[in-house]
Short mmCIF file of C-alpha atoms and ligand atoms in Angstrom, two decimals:
data_model
loop_
_atom_site.label_atom_id
_atom_site.label_comp_id
_atom_site.label_asym_id
_atom_site.label_seq_id
_atom_site.Cartn_x
_atom_site.Cartn_y
_atom_site.Cartn_z
CA MET A 1 0.13 -0.24 0.05
CA ASN A 2 0.82 3.77 -0.86
CA ILE A 3 0.82 5.63 2.17
CA ALA A 4 1.92 9.43 3.31
CA ILE A 5 1.43 10.02 6.87
CA ILE A 6 1.19 14.02 7.55
CA GLY A 7 3.01 14.93 10.66
CA THR A 8 6.53 12.92 11.28
CA GLY A 9 6.59 13.58 15.20
CA TYR A 10 6.58 11.09 18.02
CA VAL A 11 3.43 9.03 16.63
CA GLY A 12 4.10 9.93 12.06
CA LEU A 13 7.88 8.97 12.34
CA VAL A 14 7.19 6.21 14.80
CA THR A 15 3.80 4.84 12.47
CA GLY A 16 5.27 5.95 9.50
CA THR A 17 8.82 3.42 9.90
CA CYS A 18 6.81 0.78 11.35
CA PHE A 19 4.12 0.11 8.12
CA ALA A 20 7.39 0.82 6.06
CA GLU A 21 8.78 -2.25 7.94
CA VAL A 22 6.00 -4.31 7.15
CA GLY A 23 6.41 -4.06 3.36
CA HIS A 24 4.50 -0.46 2.76
CA SER A 25 5.79 1.99 0.94
CA VAL A 26 6.11 5.24 3.17
CA ILE A 27 6.40 9.23 2.44
CA CYS A 28 6.50 11.29 5.75
CA VAL A 29 5.53 14.72 5.59
CA ASP A 30 6.24 17.42 8.18
CA CYS A 31 6.11 21.11 7.53
CA ASP A 32 9.16 21.50 9.79
CA GLU A 33 11.87 21.47 6.93
CA ALA A 34 14.47 21.51 9.54
CA LYS A 35 13.07 18.45 10.84
CA VAL A 36 12.80 16.71 7.01
CA LYS A 37 16.02 18.03 6.26
CA LEU A 38 17.73 16.24 9.62
CA LEU A 39 15.72 13.22 8.22
CA GLN A 40 16.87 12.32 4.73
CA GLY A 41 20.06 13.16 6.31
CA GLY A 42 19.74 10.46 7.63
CA GLY A 43 19.55 12.01 11.84
CA ILE A 44 16.67 10.76 14.18
CA PRO A 45 14.98 13.77 15.61
CA ILE A 46 13.42 12.25 18.84
CA PHE A 47 14.63 9.01 21.32
CA GLU A 48 12.40 6.09 21.11
CA PRO A 49 14.13 2.55 21.56
CA GLY A 50 14.57 0.65 18.60
CA LEU A 51 13.36 3.61 15.87
CA GLU A 52 16.74 4.77 14.42
CA GLU A 53 17.94 1.65 13.60
CA MET A 54 14.24 0.62 11.76
CA VAL A 55 14.38 4.11 10.07
CA LYS A 56 18.30 3.07 8.37
CA LYS A 57 16.91 0.35 7.45
CA ASN A 58 13.71 1.10 5.61
CA VAL A 59 15.32 4.56 3.98
CA ALA A 60 18.01 1.75 2.76
CA GLU A 61 15.59 -0.27 1.25
CA GLY A 62 13.94 2.31 -0.28
CA ARG A 63 9.99 2.43 1.34
CA LEU A 64 10.27 4.92 3.67
CA ASN A 65 11.14 8.94 2.76
CA PHE A 66 10.44 12.30 3.73
CA THR A 67 9.29 15.48 2.56
CA ALA A 68 8.32 18.69 3.19
CA SER A 69 4.97 19.16 0.65
CA THR A 70 1.82 17.50 1.72
CA ALA A 71 1.33 17.97 -2.35
CA GLU A 72 4.13 15.02 -2.70
CA GLY A 73 2.39 13.11 -0.31
CA VAL A 74 -0.98 13.35 -1.52
CA GLU A 75 0.20 12.27 -5.04
CA LYS A 76 2.24 9.43 -4.28
CA SER A 77 -0.38 7.91 -1.67
CA ASP A 78 -3.95 5.96 -2.23
CA VAL A 79 -3.78 6.54 1.97
CA ILE A 80 -3.28 9.68 3.94
CA PHE A 81 -2.90 9.16 7.34
CA ILE A 82 -3.17 12.84 9.70
CA ALA A 83 -0.64 12.27 12.95
CA VAL A 84 -0.47 16.40 13.54
CA PRO A 85 -0.56 17.91 17.15
CA THR A 86 -3.90 18.91 18.56
CA PRO A 87 -2.37 20.86 21.58
CA PRO A 88 -4.76 22.40 24.56
CA LEU A 89 -6.16 25.90 24.65
CA GLU A 90 -6.52 27.45 27.06
CA ASP A 91 -10.06 27.14 28.44
CA GLY A 92 -9.28 22.67 28.29
CA ALA A 93 -11.00 22.42 24.35
CA VAL A 94 -8.17 21.42 22.06
CA ASP A 95 -6.83 23.18 19.35
CA LEU A 96 -8.12 21.81 15.84
CA SER A 97 -6.63 24.79 13.72
CA TYR A 98 -3.45 21.86 12.53
CA ILE A 99 -5.96 19.34 11.68
CA GLU A 100 -7.87 21.78 9.69
CA ARG A 101 -4.97 23.10 7.93
CA VAL A 102 -3.57 19.93 6.90
CA ALA A 103 -7.17 18.94 5.36
CA ARG A 104 -7.11 22.04 3.57
CA ASP A 105 -4.11 20.73 2.22
CA ILE A 106 -5.36 17.39 1.53
CA ALA A 107 -7.98 19.04 -0.88
CA ASN A 108 -6.13 21.56 -2.36
CA ALA A 109 -3.48 18.26 -3.66
CA MET A 110 -6.21 15.59 -4.31
CA THR A 111 -6.64 14.65 -7.98
CA SER A 112 -7.68 11.27 -7.26
CA TYR A 113 -9.44 9.09 -4.58
CA LYS A 114 -8.04 8.59 -1.08
CA VAL A 115 -8.68 7.61 2.50
CA VAL A 116 -8.31 10.52 4.91
CA VAL A 117 -7.07 8.72 7.89
CA ASP A 118 -7.28 10.43 11.09
CA LYS A 119 -4.50 9.04 13.98
CA SER A 120 -4.43 12.50 16.05
CA THR A 121 -6.58 12.38 19.29
CA VAL A 122 -9.54 14.63 18.07
CA PRO A 123 -12.94 15.17 20.15
CA VAL A 124 -16.09 12.92 19.19
CA LYS A 125 -17.79 14.65 15.93
CA THR A 126 -13.97 16.27 14.29
CA GLY A 127 -13.63 13.78 11.75
CA GLU A 128 -16.82 15.19 10.25
CA LYS A 129 -15.76 18.02 10.10
CA VAL A 130 -12.28 17.38 8.43
CA ALA A 131 -14.79 15.44 5.81
CA GLU A 132 -17.29 19.23 5.32
CA THR A 133 -13.24 20.70 5.41
CA ILE A 134 -11.72 18.54 1.97
CA LYS A 135 -14.91 18.39 0.36
CA ARG A 136 -14.91 22.74 0.74
CA TYR A 137 -11.58 23.15 -0.79
CA CYS A 138 -11.08 19.83 -2.97
CA LYS A 139 -11.68 21.67 -6.35
CA ALA A 140 -11.17 18.51 -8.72
CA ASP A 141 -13.96 15.97 -9.09
CA CYS A 142 -12.64 13.53 -7.09
CA GLU A 143 -14.55 10.88 -4.30
CA PHE A 144 -12.56 10.56 -0.44
CA ASP A 145 -13.05 8.87 2.45
CA VAL A 146 -12.49 10.17 6.00
CA ILE A 147 -12.07 7.58 9.17
CA SER A 148 -10.78 7.58 12.48
CA ASN A 149 -7.55 5.21 13.71
CA PRO A 150 -6.67 6.50 16.70
CA GLU A 151 -3.06 5.62 18.69
CA PHE A 152 -2.66 4.18 21.50
CA LEU A 153 1.36 3.73 21.25
CA ARG A 154 3.12 4.76 24.65
CA GLU A 155 6.48 6.66 24.67
CA GLY A 156 9.75 5.19 25.40
CA PHE A 157 8.04 1.57 23.76
CA ALA A 158 6.53 3.23 20.62
CA VAL A 159 7.91 0.56 18.01
CA GLU A 160 7.01 -2.21 20.27
CA ASP A 161 3.48 -1.31 20.57
CA LEU A 162 3.22 -0.48 17.34
CA MET A 163 4.62 -3.63 16.04
CA ASN A 164 2.63 -5.14 18.57
CA PRO A 165 -1.00 -3.42 18.85
CA ASP A 166 -3.26 -5.60 21.34
CA ARG A 167 -5.92 -3.91 19.00
CA ILE A 168 -6.22 -1.61 15.74
CA VAL A 169 -9.51 0.52 16.34
CA VAL A 170 -10.97 1.70 12.41
CA GLY A 171 -13.63 3.95 12.55
CA THR A 172 -16.04 3.75 9.49
CA THR A 173 -18.92 2.38 7.82
CA SER A 174 -17.89 2.57 4.74
CA GLU A 175 -15.91 -0.80 2.88
CA LYS A 176 -13.56 0.66 0.80
CA PRO A 177 -11.60 2.24 3.45
CA LYS A 178 -12.33 -1.25 5.85
CA ALA A 179 -10.46 -3.11 2.71
CA ALA A 180 -8.02 -0.48 2.77
CA MET A 181 -7.20 -0.59 6.42
CA ARG A 182 -7.43 -4.62 6.37
CA GLU A 183 -4.52 -4.47 3.97
CA ILE A 184 -2.23 -1.64 6.02
CA TYR A 185 -2.53 -3.40 9.47
CA GLU A 186 -2.71 -7.13 7.85
CA PRO A 187 0.80 -7.92 8.59
CA PHE A 188 0.33 -6.73 12.85
CA ASN A 189 -1.62 -9.81 13.43
CA ALA A 190 -3.92 -8.24 15.82
CA PRO A 191 -7.76 -7.53 15.88
CA ILE A 192 -9.44 -4.71 14.13
CA ILE A 193 -12.68 -3.41 16.07
CA PHE A 194 -14.40 -1.35 13.23
CA THR A 195 -16.99 0.94 14.50
CA ASP A 196 -18.80 4.32 13.39
CA ILE A 197 -16.65 7.13 13.25
CA ASN A 198 -17.92 9.01 16.47
CA SER A 199 -17.38 5.83 18.73
CA ALA A 200 -13.72 5.14 17.52
CA GLU A 201 -13.11 9.29 18.04
CA LEU A 202 -14.59 8.68 21.70
CA ILE A 203 -12.91 5.60 22.26
CA LYS A 204 -9.63 7.04 23.03
CA HIS A 205 -10.35 10.11 24.83
CA ALA A 206 -12.38 7.36 26.97
CA ALA A 207 -9.43 4.95 26.94
CA ASN A 208 -6.64 7.53 28.24
CA SER A 209 -8.72 9.33 30.81
CA PHE A 210 -9.20 5.70 32.49
CA LEU A 211 -6.39 5.30 32.20
CA ALA A 212 -5.02 8.67 33.49
CA MET A 213 -8.46 7.88 36.10
CA LYS A 214 -6.49 4.64 37.46
CA ILE A 215 -3.21 6.87 38.27
CA SER A 216 -4.93 9.03 40.23
CA TYR A 217 -7.04 6.26 42.42
CA ILE A 218 -3.72 4.84 43.16
CA ASN A 219 -2.77 8.12 44.38
CA ALA A 220 -5.04 8.73 46.30
CA VAL A 221 -4.80 5.29 48.22
CA ALA A 222 -1.00 6.78 48.33
CA ALA A 223 -2.51 9.60 50.79
CA ILE A 224 -4.03 7.04 52.84
CA CYS A 225 -1.27 4.99 53.08
CA GLU A 226 0.65 7.55 54.17
CA ALA A 227 -1.57 8.55 56.79
CA THR A 228 -2.40 4.94 57.91
CA GLY A 229 1.06 3.36 58.14
CA ALA A 230 -0.12 0.92 55.31
CA ASN A 231 2.10 0.91 52.28
CA VAL A 232 1.02 1.08 48.38
CA GLU A 233 3.21 -1.67 46.63
CA GLU A 234 1.38 -3.63 48.75
CA VAL A 235 -2.26 -2.89 48.49
CA ALA A 236 -1.59 -2.07 44.42
CA THR A 237 -0.58 -5.68 44.07
CA GLY A 238 -3.04 -7.32 46.75
CA ILE A 239 -6.08 -5.35 44.39
CA GLY A 240 -4.18 -5.67 41.10
CA MET A 241 -3.57 -9.37 41.44
CA ASP A 242 -8.15 -8.84 41.01
CA GLU A 243 -8.07 -9.70 36.84
CA ARG A 244 -11.25 -6.85 37.10
CA ILE A 245 -8.40 -4.25 37.93
CA GLY A 246 -5.56 -5.27 36.86
CA ARG A 247 -1.47 -4.39 38.33
CA ARG A 248 -0.60 -1.91 35.61
CA PHE A 249 -0.76 2.04 36.01
CA LEU A 250 -1.56 1.21 39.72
CA ASN A 251 1.93 2.60 40.62
CA ALA A 252 1.57 5.61 43.06
CA SER A 253 4.16 8.51 42.40
CA LEU A 254 3.76 12.20 41.55
CA GLY A 255 1.42 11.86 39.21
CA PHE A 256 1.18 11.60 35.37
CA GLY A 257 2.27 14.27 32.89
CA GLY A 258 3.68 13.99 29.24
CA SER A 259 1.77 15.36 25.65
CA CYS A 260 -1.43 13.01 26.51
CA PHE A 261 -3.13 12.52 29.44
CA PRO A 262 -3.52 16.19 30.33
CA LYS A 263 -4.67 17.25 27.81
CA ASP A 264 -6.99 14.41 26.78
CA LEU A 265 -8.16 14.96 30.23
CA SER A 266 -9.22 18.41 29.95
CA ALA A 267 -10.26 17.86 26.17
CA PHE A 268 -12.81 14.48 27.37
CA ILE A 269 -14.45 16.89 30.39
CA ARG A 270 -14.82 20.14 27.87
CA ILE A 271 -16.41 17.81 25.07
CA SER A 272 -18.52 16.40 28.26
CA ASP A 273 -19.60 19.85 29.24
CA ASP A 274 -20.27 21.14 25.59
CA LEU A 275 -22.43 18.12 25.19
CA GLY A 276 -24.53 19.17 28.73
CA TYR A 277 -22.84 16.30 30.71
CA ASP A 278 -20.81 17.34 33.27
CA PHE A 279 -18.19 14.89 33.97
CA GLY A 280 -17.46 15.48 37.86
CA LEU A 281 -15.29 11.88 38.53
CA LEU A 282 -12.83 13.06 35.83
CA LYS A 283 -12.49 16.97 37.66
CA LYS A 284 -11.32 15.18 40.28
CA VAL A 285 -8.59 13.35 38.58
CA GLN A 286 -7.46 16.29 37.51
CA GLU A 287 -7.55 17.66 41.23
CA ILE A 288 -6.23 14.60 42.81
CA ASN A 289 -3.34 14.79 40.21
CA ALA A 290 -2.57 18.17 40.49
CA GLU A 291 -2.34 17.52 44.47
CA GLN A 292 -0.16 14.89 44.44
CA MET A 293 2.49 17.63 42.79
CA ASP A 294 1.56 19.78 45.76
CA ARG A 295 2.35 16.91 48.14
CA PHE A 296 5.33 15.60 46.93
CA LEU A 297 6.73 19.45 46.60
CA LYS A 298 5.51 19.73 50.78
CA LYS A 299 7.29 16.62 51.80
CA ILE A 300 10.41 18.59 50.40
CA THR A 301 9.69 21.95 51.81
CA ASP A 302 8.52 20.69 55.26
CA THR A 303 12.02 18.69 55.75
CA LEU A 304 14.44 21.30 54.27
CA TRP A 305 12.38 24.32 56.20
CA ILE A 306 14.25 26.94 53.38
CA LEU A 307 14.97 26.24 50.09
CA LYS A 308 16.13 29.38 48.91
CA ASP A 309 20.25 28.34 48.48
CA LYS A 310 19.61 25.01 48.95
CA THR A 311 21.38 22.66 46.15
CA ILE A 312 18.92 19.99 45.17
CA GLY A 313 19.60 17.01 42.62
CA VAL A 314 16.75 16.08 40.62
CA LEU A 315 16.98 12.16 38.87
CA GLY A 316 15.17 12.69 35.84
CA LEU A 317 13.10 15.25 33.67
CA ALA A 318 11.63 13.47 30.70
CA PHE A 319 8.13 12.79 32.18
CA LYS A 320 8.26 8.85 31.83
CA GLN A 321 11.37 6.37 31.43
CA ASN A 322 12.79 5.56 27.49
CA THR A 323 11.56 9.12 26.05
CA ASP A 324 13.52 12.27 26.09
CA ASP A 325 9.88 13.99 25.57
CA VAL A 326 10.04 16.80 28.00
CA ARG A 327 6.39 18.13 27.32
CA MET A 328 3.95 18.51 30.46
CA SER A 329 6.52 16.46 32.08
CA PRO A 330 6.02 16.39 36.35
CA ALA A 331 9.71 16.31 36.20
CA ILE A 332 10.10 19.52 34.79
CA GLU A 333 7.26 21.24 37.03
CA VAL A 334 9.53 19.93 40.66
CA CYS A 335 12.46 21.51 38.75
CA GLN A 336 10.48 24.78 37.44
CA ARG A 337 8.86 24.96 41.47
CA LEU A 338 11.70 23.90 43.28
CA LEU A 339 13.74 27.38 41.19
CA LYS A 340 10.57 29.70 42.55
CA GLU A 341 11.52 28.57 45.83
CA GLY A 342 15.13 29.75 45.18
CA ALA A 343 16.83 26.69 45.07
CA THR A 344 19.88 25.83 42.52
CA LEU A 345 19.47 22.37 40.70
CA ARG A 346 21.52 19.58 39.68
CA VAL A 347 19.81 17.73 36.82
CA HIS A 348 20.28 14.57 35.15
CA ASP A 349 18.53 12.62 32.76
CA PRO A 350 19.91 9.28 30.62
CA LYS A 351 17.91 11.29 27.34
CA ALA A 352 15.74 14.77 27.70
CA MET A 353 18.37 16.74 28.86
CA GLU A 354 18.89 18.68 25.62
CA LYS A 355 15.21 18.69 25.42
CA ALA A 356 14.55 20.30 28.82
CA LYS A 357 16.65 23.08 28.21
CA GLU A 358 14.34 24.39 25.98
CA LEU A 359 11.83 24.74 29.68
CA LEU A 360 14.15 25.41 32.07
CA PRO A 361 16.31 28.66 32.89
CA ALA A 362 20.16 28.78 31.75
CA GLU A 363 20.81 29.91 35.17
CA GLY A 364 20.15 27.75 38.70
CA VAL A 365 20.66 24.56 36.46
CA THR A 366 23.51 22.71 36.51
CA TYR A 367 22.93 19.45 33.71
CA VAL A 368 25.33 15.98 35.09
CA ASP A 369 26.73 14.09 32.34
CA ASP A 370 26.72 11.51 35.13
CA MET A 371 24.02 10.14 36.82
CA ASP A 372 26.56 9.36 40.09
CA SER A 373 28.08 12.89 40.48
CA VAL A 374 24.45 14.85 40.56
CA ALA A 375 23.90 14.47 44.63
CA GLU A 376 27.84 16.51 44.98
CA GLY A 377 27.40 18.94 47.30
CA CYS A 378 23.46 18.69 46.66
CA ASP A 379 21.00 19.19 50.51
CA ALA A 380 18.94 17.26 48.85
CA LEU A 381 18.60 14.34 46.00
CA VAL A 382 14.99 13.36 44.43
CA VAL A 383 13.46 10.72 41.94
CA ALA A 384 11.54 12.60 39.50
CA THR A 385 11.24 9.86 36.53
CA GLU A 386 11.12 6.12 36.75
CA TRP A 387 14.39 5.47 34.57
CA PRO A 388 15.27 1.66 35.18
CA GLU A 389 18.93 2.70 35.06
CA PHE A 390 18.56 5.29 38.40
CA LYS A 391 18.23 1.51 40.47
CA GLU A 392 21.53 1.65 39.68
CA LEU A 393 23.19 4.91 41.04
CA ASN A 394 25.91 4.38 43.18
CA LEU A 395 24.01 4.82 46.85
CA ALA A 396 27.15 4.78 49.29
CA LYS A 397 28.77 6.98 46.71
CA THR A 398 26.05 9.76 46.46
CA ARG A 399 25.22 9.51 50.08
CA ASP A 400 29.14 10.78 51.38
CA ALA A 401 28.60 13.43 48.60
CA MET A 402 25.68 15.39 49.55
CA THR A 403 25.64 17.68 52.75
CA ALA A 404 23.14 15.60 54.26
CA PRO A 405 21.36 11.71 52.95
CA LEU A 406 18.19 13.18 52.23
CA LEU A 407 16.31 11.46 49.14
CA PHE A 408 12.60 12.45 47.90
CA ASP A 409 11.73 9.83 45.16
CA GLY A 410 9.11 10.86 43.28
CA ARG A 411 8.89 7.25 41.55
CA ASN A 412 9.29 4.37 44.68
CA LEU A 413 12.97 3.22 42.47
CA PHE A 414 14.44 2.37 46.08
CA ASP A 415 13.68 -0.12 48.49
CA PRO A 416 13.03 2.17 52.24
CA ALA A 417 14.50 -0.24 54.51
CA GLU A 418 17.61 -0.77 52.29
CA MET A 419 17.71 3.04 51.93
CA GLU A 420 17.47 3.48 55.62
CA GLN A 421 20.13 0.60 56.51
CA LEU A 422 22.30 2.71 53.82
CA GLY A 423 22.07 5.68 56.13
CA PHE A 424 19.02 7.68 54.32
CA THR A 425 16.84 9.93 55.28
CA TYR A 426 14.29 8.76 52.96
CA LYS A 427 10.72 9.55 52.04
CA SER A 428 8.57 8.28 49.18
CA ILE A 429 5.40 7.83 48.14
CA GLY A 430 2.61 5.72 49.72
CA ARG A 431 5.53 3.76 52.21
N1 NAD B 1 2.67 10.98 21.88
C1 NAD B 1 2.52 9.75 22.09
O1 NAD B 1 2.65 8.93 22.39
C2 NAD B 1 0.63 9.71 21.17
C3 NAD B 1 0.12 8.76 21.42
C4 NAD B 1 -1.69 8.69 20.95
C5 NAD B 1 -1.88 9.98 20.40
N2 NAD B 1 -1.14 10.99 20.16
C6 NAD B 1 -1.84 12.01 19.39
O2 NAD B 1 -1.35 11.66 18.36
C7 NAD B 1 -0.62 13.74 17.83
C8 NAD B 1 -0.07 13.80 17.68
O3 NAD B 1 1.24 14.00 18.07
P1 NAD B 1 2.82 13.71 18.57
O4 NAD B 1 3.56 13.24 20.02
O5 NAD B 1 2.96 12.58 17.22
O6 NAD B 1 2.89 15.22 18.02
P2 NAD B 1 4.40 16.02 17.17
O7 NAD B 1 4.46 17.18 17.87
O8 NAD B 1 5.63 15.16 18.51
O9 NAD B 1 4.56 15.71 16.12
C9 NAD B 1 3.39 16.42 14.88
C10 NAD B 1 4.39 17.02 13.77
O10 NAD B 1 3.73 16.90 14.06
C11 NAD B 1 4.52 18.37 12.33
N3 NAD B 1 2.85 19.71 11.62
C12 NAD B 1 2.43 20.17 12.06
N4 NAD B 1 1.44 21.17 11.43
C13 NAD B 1 1.96 20.10 10.00
C14 NAD B 1 0.96 20.48 8.91
N5 NAD B 1 -0.01 21.37 8.73
N6 NAD B 1 1.48 19.63 8.11
C15 NAD B 1 3.13 18.94 8.01
N7 NAD B 1 3.29 18.44 9.62
C16 NAD B 1 2.66 19.55 10.19
C17 NAD B 1 4.44 19.08 13.32
O11 NAD B 1 6.14 19.81 12.84
C18 NAD B 1 5.40 18.03 14.15
O12 NAD B 1 6.82 17.56 13.97
C19 NAD B 1 -1.67 13.98 18.46
O13 NAD B 1 -2.83 14.24 18.56
C20 NAD B 1 -1.64 13.20 20.06
O14 NAD B 1 -2.54 13.42 21.17
C21 NAD B 1 0.45 11.39 20.50
#
């Protein structure tokens, strides 16, 4: 199948590469010319495990190409996937201007039948608007179908998830696009669920909101554990072994972040409000998440008292492990709030330091390449991202390098008893 992907970011680049990997001919389009040049020259703009090798292989074998021209992408393809941003507006609604722009660009370039697939996360009924827009702006007399195919990949595991999806959701009731999607996804051996387009769009927002709810739920339970001396990990295991609940997404932490959960949750609340339903449950999920960050920071200020002129080490800047993505990262929020209180920071992240520099002020932050040196001269150390390598931290060296061995673990990476034995004052979440 000849496929165009419009928007070559975390979703578009990985999706396009995986489609090429299974034999499709893919052209990835992006309006960011510098990004396209980088990709054409063999560079990779994001970090995702396994991605670089797969991009190189498929480019070398001629199945994966890059262009800054949407017209070229449309001309060379039968199926066009839209994977552009859908960022939040101030009031929580979704900024759909990127989607509308692409719909117009596709319409202007279209001269024959195309299947236009929305992979971006969009509010229910966006597909109808995209179809109206293409119809309005298309000068050629050609047919098209607009369908929805939401993406469920996890950053940090995107290649793995795309190559082994647990399900493919396709929102369309027309036979022609159904056949195209069957052909595209056939090599992935996953069940395809066909729904109407509105249901497919809703599935994505409902799924992400549910996952966010699970995180806030366990964080609320963690607060109860802290008040009673119970251990949230034992509680999570005890409830998670119930197949109706499941253990995943029941890790207490300083809260969820990233480019998807916060915005998708706000969007779903806003969509529901607009439809006349007050989704109070999800508002509470948001509230618990904000409180969780406050509670974590309070532990630091309650212990250190005054942060002004204190030096604090921060391990982790990415919003989660295995990614360089710092958009809406709780770790970045921790840094910003500690800086605001007058602390200076020594920070480390295995992959996200360059991207963090765009969000953190130049003054007051030292980027440290070696994680074992972060704690040097620090009054406290904070674990803000659950990178597995942080578990290998040289704890004896870290303890001895600090003015006082004080560790705030926002990801429950270490064992409280062991930390105490090593001489740390150790504060984690719900334990
Ligand atoms: N990142 C994730 O984990 C994830 C997972 C599932 C769904 N999604 C959804 O997928 C969509 C894309 O997310 P992302 O994280 O890949 O975003 P991203 O910011 O990483 O990438 C989007 C790309 O689109 C390009 N772009 C913007 N306007 C364009 C235009 N008019 N023509 C061509 N290119 C254009 C940008 O330059 C950028 O490279 C969003 O709706 C997001 O909610 C993201």
